[in-house]
Tab-separated table of C-alpha atoms and ligand atoms in Angstrom:
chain	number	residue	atom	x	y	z
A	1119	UNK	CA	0.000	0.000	0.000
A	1120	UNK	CA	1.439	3.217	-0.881
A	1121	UNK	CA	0.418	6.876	-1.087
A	1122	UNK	CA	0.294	8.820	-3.865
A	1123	UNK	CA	0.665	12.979	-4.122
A	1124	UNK	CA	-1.836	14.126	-6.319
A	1125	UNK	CA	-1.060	17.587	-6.859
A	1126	UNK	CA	0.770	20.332	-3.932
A	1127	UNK	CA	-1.293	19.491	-0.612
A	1128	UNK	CA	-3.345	16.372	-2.196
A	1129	UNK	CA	-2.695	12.554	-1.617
A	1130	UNK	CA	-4.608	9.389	-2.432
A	1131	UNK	CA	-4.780	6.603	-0.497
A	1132	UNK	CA	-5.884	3.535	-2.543
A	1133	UNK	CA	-6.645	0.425	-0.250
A	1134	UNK	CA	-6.618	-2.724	-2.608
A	1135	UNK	CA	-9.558	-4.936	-1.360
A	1136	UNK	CA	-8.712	-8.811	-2.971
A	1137	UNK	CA	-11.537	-10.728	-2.109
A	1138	UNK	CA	-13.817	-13.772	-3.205
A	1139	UNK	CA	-16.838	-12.369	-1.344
A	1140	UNK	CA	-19.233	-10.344	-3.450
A	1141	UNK	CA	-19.211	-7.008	-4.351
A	1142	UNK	CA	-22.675	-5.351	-2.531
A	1143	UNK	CA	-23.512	-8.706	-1.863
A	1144	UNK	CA	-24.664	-9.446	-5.567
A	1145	UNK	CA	-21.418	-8.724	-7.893
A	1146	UNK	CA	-18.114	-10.944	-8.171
A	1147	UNK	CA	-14.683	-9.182	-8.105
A	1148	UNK	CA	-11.923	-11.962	-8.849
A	1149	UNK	CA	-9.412	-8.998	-9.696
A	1150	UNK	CA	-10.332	-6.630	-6.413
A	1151	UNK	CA	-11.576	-3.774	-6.535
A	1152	UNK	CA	-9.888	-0.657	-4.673
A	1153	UNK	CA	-11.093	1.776	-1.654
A	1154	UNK	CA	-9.663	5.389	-2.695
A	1155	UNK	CA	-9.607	7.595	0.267
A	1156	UNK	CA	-8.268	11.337	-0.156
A	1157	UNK	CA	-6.591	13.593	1.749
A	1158	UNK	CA	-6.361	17.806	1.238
A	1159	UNK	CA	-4.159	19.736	2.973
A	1160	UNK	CA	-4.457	23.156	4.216
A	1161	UNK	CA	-4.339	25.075	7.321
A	1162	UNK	CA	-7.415	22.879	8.129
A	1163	UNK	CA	-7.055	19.163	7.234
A	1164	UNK	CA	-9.943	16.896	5.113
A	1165	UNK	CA	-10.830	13.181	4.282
A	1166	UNK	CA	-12.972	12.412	1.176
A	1167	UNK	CA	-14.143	9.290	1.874
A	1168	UNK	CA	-13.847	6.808	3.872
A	1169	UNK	CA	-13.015	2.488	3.392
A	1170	UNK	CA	-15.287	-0.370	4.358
A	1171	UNK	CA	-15.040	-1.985	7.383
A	1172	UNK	CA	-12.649	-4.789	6.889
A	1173	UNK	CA	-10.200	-5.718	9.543
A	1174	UNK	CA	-6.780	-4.196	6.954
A	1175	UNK	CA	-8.588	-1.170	5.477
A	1176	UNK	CA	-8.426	0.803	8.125
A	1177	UNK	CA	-5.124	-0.263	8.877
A	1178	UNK	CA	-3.821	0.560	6.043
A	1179	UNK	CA	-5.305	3.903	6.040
A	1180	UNK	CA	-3.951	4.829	9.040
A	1181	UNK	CA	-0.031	3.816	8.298
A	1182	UNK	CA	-0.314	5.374	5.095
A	1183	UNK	CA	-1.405	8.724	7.091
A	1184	UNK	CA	1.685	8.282	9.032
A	1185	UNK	CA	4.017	8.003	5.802
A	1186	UNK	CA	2.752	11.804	5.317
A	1187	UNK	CA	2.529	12.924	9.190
A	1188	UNK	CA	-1.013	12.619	9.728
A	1189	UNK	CA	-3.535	10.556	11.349
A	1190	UNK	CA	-7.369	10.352	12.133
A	1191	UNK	CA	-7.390	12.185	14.898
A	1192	UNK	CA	-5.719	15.107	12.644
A	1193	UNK	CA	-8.722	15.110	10.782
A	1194	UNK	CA	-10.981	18.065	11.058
A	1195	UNK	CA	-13.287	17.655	8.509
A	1196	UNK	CA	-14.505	14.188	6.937
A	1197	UNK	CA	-16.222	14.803	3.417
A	1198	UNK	CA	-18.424	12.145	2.476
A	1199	UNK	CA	-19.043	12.136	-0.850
A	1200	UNK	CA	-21.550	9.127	-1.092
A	1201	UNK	CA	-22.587	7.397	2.426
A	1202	UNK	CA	-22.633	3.553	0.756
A	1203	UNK	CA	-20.896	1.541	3.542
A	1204	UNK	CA	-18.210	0.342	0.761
A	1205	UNK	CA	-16.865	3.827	1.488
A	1206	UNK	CA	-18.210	4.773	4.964
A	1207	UNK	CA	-18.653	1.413	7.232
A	1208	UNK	CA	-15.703	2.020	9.581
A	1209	UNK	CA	-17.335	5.219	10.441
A	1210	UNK	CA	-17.837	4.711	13.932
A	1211	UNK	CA	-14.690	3.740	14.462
A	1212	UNK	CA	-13.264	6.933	12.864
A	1213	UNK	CA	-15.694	9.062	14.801
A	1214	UNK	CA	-14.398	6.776	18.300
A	1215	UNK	CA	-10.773	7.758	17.390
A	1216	UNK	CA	-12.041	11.579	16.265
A	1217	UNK	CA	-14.628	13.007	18.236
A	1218	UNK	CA	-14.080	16.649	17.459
A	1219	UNK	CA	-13.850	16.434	13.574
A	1220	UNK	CA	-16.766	17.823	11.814
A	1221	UNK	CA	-18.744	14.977	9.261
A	1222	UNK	CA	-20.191	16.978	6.064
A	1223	UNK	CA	-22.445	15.385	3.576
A	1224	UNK	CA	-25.091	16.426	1.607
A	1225	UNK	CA	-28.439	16.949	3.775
A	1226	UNK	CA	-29.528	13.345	2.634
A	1227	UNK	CA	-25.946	11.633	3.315
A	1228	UNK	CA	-26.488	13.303	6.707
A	1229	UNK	CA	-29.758	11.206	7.288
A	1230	UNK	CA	-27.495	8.357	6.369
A	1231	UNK	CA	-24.964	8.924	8.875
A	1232	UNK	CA	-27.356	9.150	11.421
A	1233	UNK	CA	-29.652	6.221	10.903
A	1234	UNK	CA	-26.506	4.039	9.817
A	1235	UNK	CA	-24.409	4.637	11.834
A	1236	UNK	CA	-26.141	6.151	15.040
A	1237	UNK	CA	-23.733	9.434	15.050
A	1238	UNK	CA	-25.797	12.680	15.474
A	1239	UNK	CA	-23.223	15.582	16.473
A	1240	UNK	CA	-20.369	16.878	14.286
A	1241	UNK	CA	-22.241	16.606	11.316
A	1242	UNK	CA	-22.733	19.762	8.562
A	1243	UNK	CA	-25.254	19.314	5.978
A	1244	UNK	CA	-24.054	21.656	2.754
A	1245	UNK	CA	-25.745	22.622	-0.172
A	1246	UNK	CA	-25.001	22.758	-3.746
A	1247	UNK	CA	-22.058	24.986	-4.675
A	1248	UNK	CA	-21.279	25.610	-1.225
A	1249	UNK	CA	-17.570	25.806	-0.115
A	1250	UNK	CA	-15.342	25.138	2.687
A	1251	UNK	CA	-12.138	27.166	2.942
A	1252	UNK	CA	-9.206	24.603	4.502
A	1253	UNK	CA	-6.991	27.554	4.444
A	1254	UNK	CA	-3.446	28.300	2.375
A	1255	UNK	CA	-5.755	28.569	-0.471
A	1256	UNK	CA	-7.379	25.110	-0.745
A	1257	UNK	CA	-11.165	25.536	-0.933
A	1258	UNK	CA	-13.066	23.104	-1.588
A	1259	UNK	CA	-16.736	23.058	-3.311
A	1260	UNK	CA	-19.326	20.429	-3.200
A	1261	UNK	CA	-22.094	19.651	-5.889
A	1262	UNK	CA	-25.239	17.748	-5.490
A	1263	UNK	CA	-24.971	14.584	-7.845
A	1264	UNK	CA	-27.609	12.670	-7.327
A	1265	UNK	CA	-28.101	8.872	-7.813
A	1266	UNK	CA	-24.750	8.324	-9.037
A	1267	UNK	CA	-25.374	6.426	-7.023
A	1268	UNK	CA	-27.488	7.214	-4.341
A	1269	UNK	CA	-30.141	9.767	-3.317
A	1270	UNK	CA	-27.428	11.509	-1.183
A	1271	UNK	CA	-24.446	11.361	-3.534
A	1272	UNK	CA	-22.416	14.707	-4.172
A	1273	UNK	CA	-18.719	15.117	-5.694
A	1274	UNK	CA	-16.227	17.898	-3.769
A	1275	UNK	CA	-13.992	20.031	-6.570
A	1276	UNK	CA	-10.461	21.520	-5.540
A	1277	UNK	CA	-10.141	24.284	-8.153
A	1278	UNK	CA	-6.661	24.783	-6.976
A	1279	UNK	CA	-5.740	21.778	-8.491
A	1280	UNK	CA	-8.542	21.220	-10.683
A	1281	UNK	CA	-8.980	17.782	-8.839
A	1282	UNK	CA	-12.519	16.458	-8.710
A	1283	UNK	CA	-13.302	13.790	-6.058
A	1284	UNK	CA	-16.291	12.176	-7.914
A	1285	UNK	CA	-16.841	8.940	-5.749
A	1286	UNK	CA	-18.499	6.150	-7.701
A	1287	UNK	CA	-18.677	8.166	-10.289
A	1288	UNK	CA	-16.067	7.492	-13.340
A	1289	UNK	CA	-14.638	4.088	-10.986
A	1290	UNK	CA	-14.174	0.485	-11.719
A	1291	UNK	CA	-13.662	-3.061	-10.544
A	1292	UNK	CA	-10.469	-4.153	-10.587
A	1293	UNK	CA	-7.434	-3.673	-7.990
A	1294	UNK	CA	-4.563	-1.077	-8.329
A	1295	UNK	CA	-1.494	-3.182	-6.874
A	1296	UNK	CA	0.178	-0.078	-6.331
A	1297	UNK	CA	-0.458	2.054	-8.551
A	1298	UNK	CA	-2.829	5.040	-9.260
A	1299	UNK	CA	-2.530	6.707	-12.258
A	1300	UNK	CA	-3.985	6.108	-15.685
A	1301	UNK	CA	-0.114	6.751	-16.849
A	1302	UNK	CA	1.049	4.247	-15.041
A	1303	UNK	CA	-1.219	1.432	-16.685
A	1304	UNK	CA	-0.128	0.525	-20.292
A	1305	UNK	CA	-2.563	0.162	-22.991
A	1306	UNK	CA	-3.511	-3.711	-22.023
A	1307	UNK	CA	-4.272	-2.886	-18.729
A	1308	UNK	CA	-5.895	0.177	-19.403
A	1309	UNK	CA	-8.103	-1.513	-22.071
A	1310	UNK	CA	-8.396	-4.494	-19.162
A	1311	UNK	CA	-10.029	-1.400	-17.142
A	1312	UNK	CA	-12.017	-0.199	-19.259
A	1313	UNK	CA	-14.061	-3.396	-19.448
A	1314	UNK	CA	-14.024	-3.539	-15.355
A	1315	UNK	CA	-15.300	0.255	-16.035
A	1316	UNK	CA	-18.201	-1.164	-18.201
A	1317	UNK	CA	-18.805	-3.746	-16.011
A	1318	UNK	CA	-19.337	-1.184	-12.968
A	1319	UNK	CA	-21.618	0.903	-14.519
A	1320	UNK	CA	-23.735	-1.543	-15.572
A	1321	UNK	CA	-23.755	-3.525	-12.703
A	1322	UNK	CA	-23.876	-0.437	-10.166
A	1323	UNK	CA	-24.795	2.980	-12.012
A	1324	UNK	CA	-26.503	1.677	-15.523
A	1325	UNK	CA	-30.031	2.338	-13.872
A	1326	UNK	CA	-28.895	5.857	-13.358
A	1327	UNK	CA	-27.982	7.477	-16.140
A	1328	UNK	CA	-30.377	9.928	-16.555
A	1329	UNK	CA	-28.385	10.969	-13.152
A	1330	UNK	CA	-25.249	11.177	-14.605
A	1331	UNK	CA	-25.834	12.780	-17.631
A	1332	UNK	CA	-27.232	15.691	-15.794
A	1333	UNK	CA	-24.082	15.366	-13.367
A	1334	UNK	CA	-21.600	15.267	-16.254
A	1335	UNK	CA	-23.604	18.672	-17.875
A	1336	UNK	CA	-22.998	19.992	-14.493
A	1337	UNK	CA	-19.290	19.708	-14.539
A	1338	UNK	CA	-18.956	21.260	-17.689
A	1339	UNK	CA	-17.719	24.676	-16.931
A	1340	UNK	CA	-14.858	23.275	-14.934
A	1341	UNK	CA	-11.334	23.270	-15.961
A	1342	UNK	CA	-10.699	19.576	-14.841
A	1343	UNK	CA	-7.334	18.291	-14.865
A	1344	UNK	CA	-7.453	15.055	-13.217
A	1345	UNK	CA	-10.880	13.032	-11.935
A	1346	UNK	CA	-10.268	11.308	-8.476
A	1347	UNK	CA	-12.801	8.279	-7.788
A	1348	UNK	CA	-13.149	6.276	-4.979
A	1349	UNK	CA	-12.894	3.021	-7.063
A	1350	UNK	CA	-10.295	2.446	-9.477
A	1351	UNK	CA	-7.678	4.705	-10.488
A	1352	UNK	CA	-6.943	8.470	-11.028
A	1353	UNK	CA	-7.017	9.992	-14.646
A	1354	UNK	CA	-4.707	12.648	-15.010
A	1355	UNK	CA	-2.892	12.130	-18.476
A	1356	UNK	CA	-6.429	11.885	-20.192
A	1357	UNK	CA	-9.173	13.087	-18.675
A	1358	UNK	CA	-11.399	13.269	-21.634
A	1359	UNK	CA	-11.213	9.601	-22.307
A	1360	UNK	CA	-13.165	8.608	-18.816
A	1361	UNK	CA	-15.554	11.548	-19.806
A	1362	UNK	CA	-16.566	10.487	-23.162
A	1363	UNK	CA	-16.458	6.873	-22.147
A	1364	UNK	CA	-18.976	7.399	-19.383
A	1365	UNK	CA	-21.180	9.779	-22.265
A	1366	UNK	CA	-21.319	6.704	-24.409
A	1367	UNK	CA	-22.573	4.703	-21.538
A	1368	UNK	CA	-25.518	7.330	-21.169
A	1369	UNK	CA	-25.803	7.050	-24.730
A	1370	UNK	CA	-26.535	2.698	-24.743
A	1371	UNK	CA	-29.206	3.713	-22.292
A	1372	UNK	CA	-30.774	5.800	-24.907
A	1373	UNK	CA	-30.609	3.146	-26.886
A	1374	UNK	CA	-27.255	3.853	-28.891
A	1375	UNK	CA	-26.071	0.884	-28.150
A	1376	UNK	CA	-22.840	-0.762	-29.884
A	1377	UNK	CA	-23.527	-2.485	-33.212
A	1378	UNK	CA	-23.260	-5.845	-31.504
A	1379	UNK	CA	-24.998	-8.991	-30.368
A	1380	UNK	CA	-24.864	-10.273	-26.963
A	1381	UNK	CA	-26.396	-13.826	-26.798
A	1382	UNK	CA	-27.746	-15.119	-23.751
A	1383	UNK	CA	-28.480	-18.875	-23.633
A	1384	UNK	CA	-29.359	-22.019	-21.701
A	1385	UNK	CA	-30.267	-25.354	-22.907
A	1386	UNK	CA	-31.607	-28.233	-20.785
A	1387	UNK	CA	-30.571	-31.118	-23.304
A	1388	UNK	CA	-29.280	-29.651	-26.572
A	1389	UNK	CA	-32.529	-28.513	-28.603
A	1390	UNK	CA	-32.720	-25.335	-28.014
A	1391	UNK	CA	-28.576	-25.256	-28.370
A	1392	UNK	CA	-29.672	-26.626	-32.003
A	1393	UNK	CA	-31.800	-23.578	-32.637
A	1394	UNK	CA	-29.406	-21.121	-31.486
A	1395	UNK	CA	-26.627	-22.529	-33.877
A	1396	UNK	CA	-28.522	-21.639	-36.596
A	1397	UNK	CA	-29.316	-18.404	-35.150
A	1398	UNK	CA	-26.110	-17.408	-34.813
A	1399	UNK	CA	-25.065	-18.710	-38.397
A	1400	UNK	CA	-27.340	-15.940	-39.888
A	1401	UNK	CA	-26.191	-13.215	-37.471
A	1402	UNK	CA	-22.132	-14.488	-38.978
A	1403	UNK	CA	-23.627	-14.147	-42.451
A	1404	UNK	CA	-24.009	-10.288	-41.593
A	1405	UNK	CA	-20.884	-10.109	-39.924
A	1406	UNK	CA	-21.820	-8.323	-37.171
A	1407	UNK	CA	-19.957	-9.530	-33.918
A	1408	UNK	CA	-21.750	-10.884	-30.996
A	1409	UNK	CA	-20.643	-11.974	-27.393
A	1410	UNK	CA	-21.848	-15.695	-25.768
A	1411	UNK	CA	-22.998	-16.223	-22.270
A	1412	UNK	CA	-24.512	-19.240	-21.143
A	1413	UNK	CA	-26.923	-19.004	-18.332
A	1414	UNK	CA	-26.820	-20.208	-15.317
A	1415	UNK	CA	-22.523	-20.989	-15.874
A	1416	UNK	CA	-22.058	-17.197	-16.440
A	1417	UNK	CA	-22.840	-14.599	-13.792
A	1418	UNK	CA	-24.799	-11.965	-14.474
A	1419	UNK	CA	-22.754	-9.244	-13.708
A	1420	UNK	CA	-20.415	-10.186	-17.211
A	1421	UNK	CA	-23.801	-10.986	-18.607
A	1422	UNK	CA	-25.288	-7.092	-17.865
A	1423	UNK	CA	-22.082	-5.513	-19.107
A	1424	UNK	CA	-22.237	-7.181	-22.607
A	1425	UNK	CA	-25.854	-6.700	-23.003
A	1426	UNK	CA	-25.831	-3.078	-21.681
A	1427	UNK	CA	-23.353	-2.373	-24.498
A	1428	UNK	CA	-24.989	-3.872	-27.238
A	1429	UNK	CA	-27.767	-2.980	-29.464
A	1430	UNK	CA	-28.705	-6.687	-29.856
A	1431	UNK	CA	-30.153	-9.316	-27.760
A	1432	UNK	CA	-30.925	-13.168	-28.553
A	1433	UNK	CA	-32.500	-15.050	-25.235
A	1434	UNK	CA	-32.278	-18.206	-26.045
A	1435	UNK	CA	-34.205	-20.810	-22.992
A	1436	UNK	CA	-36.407	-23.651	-23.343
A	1437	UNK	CA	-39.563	-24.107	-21.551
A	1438	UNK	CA	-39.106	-25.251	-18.158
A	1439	UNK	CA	-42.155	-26.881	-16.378
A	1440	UNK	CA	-44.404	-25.161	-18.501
A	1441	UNK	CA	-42.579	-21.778	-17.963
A	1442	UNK	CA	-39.708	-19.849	-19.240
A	1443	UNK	CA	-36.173	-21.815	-17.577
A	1444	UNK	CA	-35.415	-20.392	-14.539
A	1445	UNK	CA	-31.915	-18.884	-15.075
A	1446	UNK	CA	-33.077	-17.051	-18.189
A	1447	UNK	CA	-36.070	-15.437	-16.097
A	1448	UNK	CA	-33.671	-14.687	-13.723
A	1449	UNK	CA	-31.469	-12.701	-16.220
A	1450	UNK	CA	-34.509	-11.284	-17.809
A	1451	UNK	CA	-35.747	-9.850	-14.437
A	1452	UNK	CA	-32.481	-8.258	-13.867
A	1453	UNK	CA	-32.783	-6.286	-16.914
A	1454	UNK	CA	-35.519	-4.866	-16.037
A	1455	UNK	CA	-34.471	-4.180	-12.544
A	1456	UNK	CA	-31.014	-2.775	-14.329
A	1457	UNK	CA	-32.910	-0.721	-16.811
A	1458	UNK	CA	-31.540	-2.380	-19.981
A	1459	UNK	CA	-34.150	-0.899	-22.428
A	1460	UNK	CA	-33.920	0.077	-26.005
A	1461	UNK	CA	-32.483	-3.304	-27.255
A	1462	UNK	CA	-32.945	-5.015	-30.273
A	1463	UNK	CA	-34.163	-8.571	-29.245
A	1464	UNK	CA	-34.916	-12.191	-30.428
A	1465	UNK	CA	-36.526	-14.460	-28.436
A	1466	UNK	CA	-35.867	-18.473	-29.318
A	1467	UNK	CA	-36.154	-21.451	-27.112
A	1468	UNK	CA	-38.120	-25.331	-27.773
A	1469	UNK	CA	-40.537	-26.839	-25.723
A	1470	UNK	CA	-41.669	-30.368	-25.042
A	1471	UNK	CA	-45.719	-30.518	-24.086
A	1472	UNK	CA	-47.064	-27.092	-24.342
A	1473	UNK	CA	-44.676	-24.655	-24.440
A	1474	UNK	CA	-45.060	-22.070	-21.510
A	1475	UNK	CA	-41.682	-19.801	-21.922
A	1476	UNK	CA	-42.594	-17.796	-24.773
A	1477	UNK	CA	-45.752	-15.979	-23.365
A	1478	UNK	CA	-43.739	-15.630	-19.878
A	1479	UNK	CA	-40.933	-14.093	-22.065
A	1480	UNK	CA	-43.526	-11.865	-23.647
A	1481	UNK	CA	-44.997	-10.577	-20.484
A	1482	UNK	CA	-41.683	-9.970	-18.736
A	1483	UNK	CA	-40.396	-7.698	-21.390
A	1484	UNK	CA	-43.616	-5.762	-22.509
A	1485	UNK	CA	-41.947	-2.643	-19.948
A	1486	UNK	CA	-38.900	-2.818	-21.571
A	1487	UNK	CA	-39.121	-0.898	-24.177
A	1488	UNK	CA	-37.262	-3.538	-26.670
A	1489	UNK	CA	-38.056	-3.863	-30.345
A	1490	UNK	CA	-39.045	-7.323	-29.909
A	1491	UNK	CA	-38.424	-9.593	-33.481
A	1492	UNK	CA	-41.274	-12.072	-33.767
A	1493	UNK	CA	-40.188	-15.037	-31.222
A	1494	UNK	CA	-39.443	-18.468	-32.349
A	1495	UNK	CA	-40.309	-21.812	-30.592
A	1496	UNK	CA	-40.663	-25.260	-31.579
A	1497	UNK	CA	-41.461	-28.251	-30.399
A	1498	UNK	CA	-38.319	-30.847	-29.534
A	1499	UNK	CA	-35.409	-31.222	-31.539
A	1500	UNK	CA	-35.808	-28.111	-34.308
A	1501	UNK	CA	-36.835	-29.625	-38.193
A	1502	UNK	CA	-35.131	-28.497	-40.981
A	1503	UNK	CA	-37.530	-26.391	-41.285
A	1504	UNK	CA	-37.513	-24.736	-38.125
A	1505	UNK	CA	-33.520	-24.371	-38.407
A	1506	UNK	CA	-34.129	-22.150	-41.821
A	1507	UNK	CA	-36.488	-20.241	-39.850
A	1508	UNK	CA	-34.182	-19.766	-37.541
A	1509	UNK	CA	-31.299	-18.636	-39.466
A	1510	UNK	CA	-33.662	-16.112	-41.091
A	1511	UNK	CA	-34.822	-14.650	-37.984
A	1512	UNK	CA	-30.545	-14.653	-36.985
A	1513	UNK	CA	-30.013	-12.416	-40.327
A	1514	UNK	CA	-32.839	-10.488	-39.439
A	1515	UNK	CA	-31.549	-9.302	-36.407
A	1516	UNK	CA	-28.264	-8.675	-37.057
A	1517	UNK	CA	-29.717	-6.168	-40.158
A	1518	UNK	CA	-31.996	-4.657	-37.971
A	1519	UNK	CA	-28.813	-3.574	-36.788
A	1520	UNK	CA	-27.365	-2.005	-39.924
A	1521	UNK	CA	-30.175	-0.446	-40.292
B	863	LIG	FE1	-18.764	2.718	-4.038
B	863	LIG	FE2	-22.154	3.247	-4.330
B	863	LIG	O1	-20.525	2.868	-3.460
């Protein structure tokens, strides 16, 4: 664990968190994903955030405060940009070891902080634009940014350094191992963050982006030369890049989605497999690229991030005991609860008595706002027939796209 000087008065402190226990509970991080906690320096000393409370985060907070001669109890104002415990649970315990420092969140984090985490003095509720003056010229401003990613959420802006602490916002999976900046990664890794990036948003701020549009418009007439976030690492060389990646993640909302196919399938004993094949042999013919995940093997957090990018969907699930197969309702539902609308989609699956998974498929989506191709099911192994059919409906998606 290291820290890392930012600008004149400004360090980072990026706690690596390598874990195989699930990201809010839901979300699987086999590469980590890091804690960034900030420190600003003037006469007056702040914290931007704040690390979960595992036994070494802490830790390691503190003994990097000592490489720069400072501790918690130095602290006299803690600025919590977003009160999700990933970034606030050892709260408490930073309030036991600093009872005099002030807490300032939005008027909503403050609600947090109290029902939470049971602390009711210290605590300043600010507004939008409103600033706090540290002292030796570092003042610091907040803005309101809601739901990226909660109600209470707000990023702080240093215009000394042009440094804006943005939380979740602009962060992704994926550990640091010691370093911080995007000039330090090479283009690999970079391009190995930029899917974790993907994979963030849609897993954590996809339903949002209505939010973060408006938060991004709000930023605009700042001169911004390097985005902090509390996940993932600091942009500095090339700010623009994180910007414009994160527009074009508002834009697959809209329904801009890349000019790809993500396929979602399960099969129970091969037929509906059979179907898909020739699916996917008429979405080849167009040559438009498409990305596999079988469901239940693949989690749905990859699954979200490849369908969230792409303007094209095939579900492809058999009937299950006279429904749709469980793993594929399961995906479907988080779509909707993740807000993946505007989507080209194809529905396919076989069925062995009455079929049952087509009208549950249709019902599910009808809020979804999908252009929905005519679904395809057959009974048992697919005829010839059926397979032409199916390699029609596999072109006609993937034009739909060119279109
Ligand atoms: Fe990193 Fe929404 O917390």
């Amino acid at each position: 664990m290291k820290t890392h000087i930012i600008s004149d008065a400004v360090w980072c402190i990026p706690i690596d968190v390598d874990t195989t226990e699930l990201f809010e509970g839901i979300w699987p991080i086999p590469e980590g994903v890091s804690l960034n906690t900030y420190l600003v320096q003037g006469e007056k000393t702040a914290l931007i955030d704040l690390v979960q409370d595992r036994p070494e985060a802490p830790r390691q907070v503190e003994t990097a405060l000592a490489s720069i001669g400072s501790d918690f109890g130095k602290v006299d104002y803690l600025i919590l940009n977003h009160l999700e415990p990933d970034h606030t649970g050892w709260l408490r315990e930073f309030r036991e070891k600093n009872p005099h420092g002030e807490i300032i969140a939005t008027a909503k984090g403050i609600q947090v902080v109290k029902s939470f985490y049971k602390i009711h003095t210290g605590l300043r509720a600010v507004k939008d634009g409103e600033t706090l003056d540290l002292g030796k010229g570092k003042v610091l401003t907040f803005f309101e940014a809601p739901n990226i990613h909660w109600p209470e959420t707000m990023f702080t802006w240093d215009s000394s350094s042009g440094t804006l602490f943005s939380c979740d916002a602009f962060g992704s999976f994926g550990a640091l191992g010691g370093r911080l900046f995007d000039d330090d990664f090479n283009e690999t890794e970079l391009k190995f963050f930029e899917k974790e990036t993907l994979r963030y948003y849609a897993n954590i701020v996809a339903s949002f982006s209505a939010f973060v549009e408006r938060g991004i418009q709000k930023l605009s007439g700042l001169n911004i030369a390097c985005i902090a976030p509390s996940h993932g690492m600091v942009w500095r060389r090339d700010v623009k890049r994180i910007i414009d990646r994160y527009l074009r993640y508002v834009s697959y909302s809209k329904g801009a989605g890349e000019r790809e196919i993500a396929v979602i399938w399960g099969s129970m004993y091969g037929n509906t497999k059979k179907g898909l094949d020739a699916v996917i042999k008429g979405i080849e013919s167009e040559k438009i690229p498409y990305s596999m995940h079988r469901v239940p093997n693949d989690n749905v957090s990859y699954i979200l991030a490849d369908a969230f990018k792409s303007a094209g969907l095939v579900l492809a699930a058999p009937t299950y005991e006279y429904a749709m197969f469980p793993p594929m309702a399961y995906a479907i539902d988080i779509f909707r609860r993740k807000h993946i609308h505007n989507k080209t989609v194809l529905y396919i699956g076989s069925w062995g008595w009455i079929g049952g998974a087509k009208k549950e498929y249709e019902a599910a989506v009808a809020g979804l706002k999908w252009n929905n191709l005519d679904p395809f099911d057959w009974i048992g192994t697919p005829t010839d027939q059926d397979l032409a059919s199916l390699e029609a409906r596999g072109r006609e998606l993937a034009q739909a796209l060119k279109a």
